[in-house]
Amino acid sequence: MEKNTAEIIGVEVQQSNLGSYEEARLAFDWTDEEKRFSWHETGQLNLAYEAIDRHAKSGLADKIALLYSDPEREESYTFEQMRQESNRAANMLRGLGIGKGDRVFIFMPRTPELYFTLLGIVKIGAIAGPLFEAFMETAVRDRLKDSGAVAIVTTPTLAERVPAHELPELKHVILVDASKPVEKEAAGAETDKGLLPEDSPFADFHALMHEASTEADIEWVEREDGLILHYTSGSTGKPKGVYHVHGAMVQQAYTGRIVLDLQPDDVYWCTADPGWVTGTSYGIFAPWLNGVTNVIRGGRFSPQDWYETIQRNKVTVWYSAPTAFRMLMGAGDEAVKQYDLSSLRHVLSVGEPLNPEVIRWGHRVYERRIHDTWWMTETGAQLICNYPSMDLRPGSMGKPIPGVEAAIVDDQGNILPPLRMGNLAIRTPWPSMMRKIWNNPAKYEEYVRIPGWYISGDSAYMDEDGYFWFQGRIDDVINTSGERVGPFEVESKLVEHPAVAEAGVIGKPDPVRGEVIKAFISLREGYEATDELKAEITKFVKEGLSAHAAPREIEFKDKLPKTRSGKIMRRVLKAWELKLPAGDLSTIED
Ligand code: WT7
């Protein structure tokens, strides 16, 4: 590969929590980070305690923890109020007989109740399973079933997508009216469980929270005890439950300090939904472990709404995704000029490659350079990053954080020299690394098949100065608007449609979304390839699986390329799409 000649942008060296990267790296030791937690002294460990109660008890009781708004509500909660509301949620769940190790799902829009509930789940040592609200019935069922969830906290509308009758282990469906703050009493607050019959799985969140005490005993756990399950997609099989433990807090807090560069007076905004790992590791854990004011904005994306959110809350640190930045860029410079964004000190991105063009644009209009960070659902926290005090190379993901070793390895695990492309690998373990794939040890083994290394599934190279450059996915996983979609899940839904005989799904490059989902479909006898049918099939996936997984483009083919064992060859579909040579066809059917 040719020597990289990309430009280097020197950053006006900011006063930052990290200081010099090289010095920090040499001096680093994870055990120093552990000493920052109260459990290091007391032996009593729980992530929710460290994120909320500890601050409420050590001088930050009246500091704003949550600055919430959506088009209908505007509320703020101090660390002490967060402590009390999450205690109520903990007591509510305990009252239903839920306890340590149980899986409790959350399926609701971003409202304060979501955050109380998630912290309450963690406080009782149960395992949280956050679901993105766009998921439809099939997606919800698969995840609840695989995890053996005993309860789900959701809204009456979203509960229609929870097929409780098909889920024998699901004992409780707790309904939240998301338009109401907990304190403003729910209609059913006076009644016991909202007048529901004894054997009904349904319970009224507001009624239960109202009667629950604001004091609760925290379940002290081990570092290796379960914290959260994030379902994510691979190229084959159903979505997999990535299992994280309380010990992840060490790295989440550390990266919050040195990568997000959080400082006591910051107002921090991470735009991700807790249905995705960014929305929990960096939308909940990292900011609160650092005792920082956390902005949550509900509702949908619009450039005006987002700029208004920054202006109104005086956001200082902003963490978002390339797709969002590209959409903001698309909305133009004029949109930026209508707002005062001068509070911004540090801007970061994750999820997909961050185009150098976007960094240059951000520098011009926000007067801040967008700092790219690389990590995955499986890694639990950031691993390769651009730090505030580091020279940026636009297009590079940056360098590994202190305490983490990254390398490019070949399929046998040999470390490749600089500028050679190969598997992006991380030396195992690190504190926030997933501990297993729920119910699926074989899947976990695939990541650690080379002894001593975690194989990410990304291909990349490292330049001569140690910066890492993303090249692509090695598997067929699609990254659309920063959200990971498994082609298999979409194909499985497609073939449920009566007109579809076979389907193959690929990611097609797209200037705004990174990739969009394109489906190649062969039809059953008697169906005609019309535009109406395309629209109907798209709707079928949207309503059955989720909007973000529905194909934006469908192409009908008489026949799809398959291996002799009958597997659809997505790489051939991709080559068709990109008008590239199809590569090795020795296994093709005919
Ligand atoms: C995949 C992980 C955890 C963050 C949200 C996405 C891609 C992530 C970058 C980046 C290029 C990136 C990789 C990775 N990705 N960050 N900075 N540059 N690609 O988490 O859904 O688990 O997806 O997203 O392909 O493997 P995820």
Short mmCIF file of N, CA and C and ligand atoms in Angstrom, two decimals, residues 232 276-278 319 349-354 372-379 384 397 456-458 470 472-473 479 482-484, ligand 1:
data_model
loop_
_atom_site.label_atom_id
_atom_site.label_comp_id
_atom_site.label_asym_id
_atom_site.label_seq_id
_atom_site.Cartn_x
_atom_site.Cartn_y
_atom_site.Cartn_z
N THR A 232 -27.00 -7.19 18.87
CA THR A 232 -26.42 -6.59 17.67
C THR A 232 -26.35 -7.65 16.59
N TRP A 276 -28.90 1.52 21.48
CA TRP A 276 -27.58 1.19 20.93
C TRP A 276 -26.54 1.45 22.00
N VAL A 277 -25.41 0.78 21.89
CA VAL A 277 -24.42 0.82 22.97
C VAL A 277 -23.88 2.23 23.24
N THR A 278 -23.79 3.06 22.22
CA THR A 278 -23.30 4.42 22.46
C THR A 278 -24.22 5.15 23.44
N TYR A 319 -21.26 14.47 21.45
CA TYR A 319 -20.84 13.19 20.86
C TYR A 319 -21.95 12.71 19.93
N SER A 349 -17.22 11.90 17.34
CA SER A 349 -18.03 11.11 16.43
C SER A 349 -17.72 9.62 16.58
N VAL A 350 -18.71 8.80 16.32
CA VAL A 350 -18.49 7.34 16.30
C VAL A 350 -19.51 6.67 15.40
N GLY A 351 -19.18 5.48 14.94
CA GLY A 351 -20.17 4.63 14.29
C GLY A 351 -19.81 4.21 12.88
N GLU A 352 -19.16 5.08 12.16
CA GLU A 352 -18.76 4.78 10.78
C GLU A 352 -17.59 5.70 10.46
N PRO A 353 -17.01 5.48 9.28
CA PRO A 353 -15.89 6.36 8.92
C PRO A 353 -16.34 7.83 8.90
N LEU A 354 -15.53 8.69 9.45
CA LEU A 354 -15.82 10.12 9.46
C LEU A 354 -15.04 10.77 8.31
N ASP A 372 -12.82 11.73 15.77
CA ASP A 372 -13.36 10.40 15.51
C ASP A 372 -12.93 9.43 16.62
N THR A 373 -13.83 8.49 16.94
CA THR A 373 -13.52 7.43 17.90
C THR A 373 -13.98 6.10 17.31
N TRP A 374 -13.23 5.05 17.57
CA TRP A 374 -13.60 3.72 17.07
C TRP A 374 -13.82 2.75 18.22
N TRP A 375 -14.91 2.04 18.16
CA TRP A 375 -15.18 0.93 19.08
C TRP A 375 -16.39 0.19 18.56
N MET A 376 -16.89 -0.78 19.30
CA MET A 376 -18.00 -1.61 18.83
C MET A 376 -18.88 -1.99 20.02
N THR A 377 -20.07 -2.47 19.72
CA THR A 377 -20.95 -2.98 20.77
C THR A 377 -20.17 -3.97 21.64
N GLU A 378 -19.41 -4.84 21.01
CA GLU A 378 -18.69 -5.90 21.72
C GLU A 378 -17.57 -5.37 22.61
N THR A 379 -17.04 -4.20 22.28
CA THR A 379 -15.89 -3.70 23.04
C THR A 379 -16.32 -2.90 24.27
N ILE A 384 -9.98 3.02 20.07
CA ILE A 384 -9.04 3.76 19.21
C ILE A 384 -9.64 5.14 18.97
N MET A 397 -8.96 6.91 12.48
CA MET A 397 -9.71 6.70 13.71
C MET A 397 -8.90 7.13 14.92
N SER A 456 -11.88 -7.99 15.36
CA SER A 456 -13.03 -7.07 15.33
C SER A 456 -13.99 -7.31 14.18
N GLY A 457 -13.49 -7.89 13.07
CA GLY A 457 -14.32 -7.99 11.88
C GLY A 457 -14.14 -6.79 10.95
N ASP A 458 -13.37 -5.80 11.40
CA ASP A 458 -13.04 -4.66 10.54
C ASP A 458 -11.68 -4.90 9.91
N PHE A 470 -9.42 2.96 9.00
CA PHE A 470 -10.48 1.98 8.72
C PHE A 470 -10.59 1.74 7.22
N GLY A 472 -12.82 -1.22 5.96
CA GLY A 472 -14.13 -1.79 5.65
C GLY A 472 -14.44 -2.92 6.60
N ARG A 473 -15.60 -3.54 6.43
CA ARG A 473 -15.96 -4.73 7.19
C ARG A 473 -15.45 -5.95 6.43
N ASN A 479 -23.71 -1.19 7.65
CA ASN A 479 -23.70 -0.05 8.57
C ASN A 479 -24.46 1.08 7.89
N GLY A 482 -24.93 4.58 10.70
CA GLY A 482 -24.28 4.25 11.96
C GLY A 482 -24.97 3.13 12.71
N GLU A 483 -26.03 2.56 12.15
CA GLU A 483 -26.71 1.45 12.82
C GLU A 483 -26.37 0.16 12.09
N ARG A 484 -26.11 -0.84 12.93
CA ARG A 484 -25.62 -2.09 12.37
C ARG A 484 -26.80 -2.97 12.02
C1 WT7 B 1 -18.86 -1.23 13.78
C2 WT7 B 1 -19.44 -1.44 15.15
C3 WT7 B 1 -19.97 1.41 19.26
C4 WT7 B 1 -20.17 2.53 18.39
C5 WT7 B 1 -21.37 2.46 17.51
C6 WT7 B 1 -21.29 1.38 16.45
C7 WT7 B 1 -18.04 0.58 12.58
C8 WT7 B 1 -17.58 2.18 14.48
C9 WT7 B 1 -16.19 3.55 13.54
C10 WT7 B 1 -15.27 4.56 13.13
C11 WT7 B 1 -15.18 3.52 11.02
C12 WT7 B 1 -16.55 2.57 12.60
C13 WT7 B 1 -17.06 -0.58 12.48
C14 WT7 B 1 -17.37 -1.39 13.73
N1 WT7 B 1 -17.42 1.74 13.22
N2 WT7 B 1 -16.87 3.28 14.69
N3 WT7 B 1 -14.89 5.53 13.97
N4 WT7 B 1 -14.79 4.49 11.86
N5 WT7 B 1 -16.04 2.55 11.35
O1 WT7 B 1 -21.28 0.15 17.09
O2 WT7 B 1 -23.12 -1.07 15.91
O3 WT7 B 1 -21.38 -2.31 17.27
O4 WT7 B 1 -20.81 -1.25 15.07
O5 WT7 B 1 -19.13 0.12 13.37
O6 WT7 B 1 -17.32 -1.34 11.34
O7 WT7 B 1 -17.00 -2.74 13.62
P1 WT7 B 1 -21.71 -1.17 16.36
#
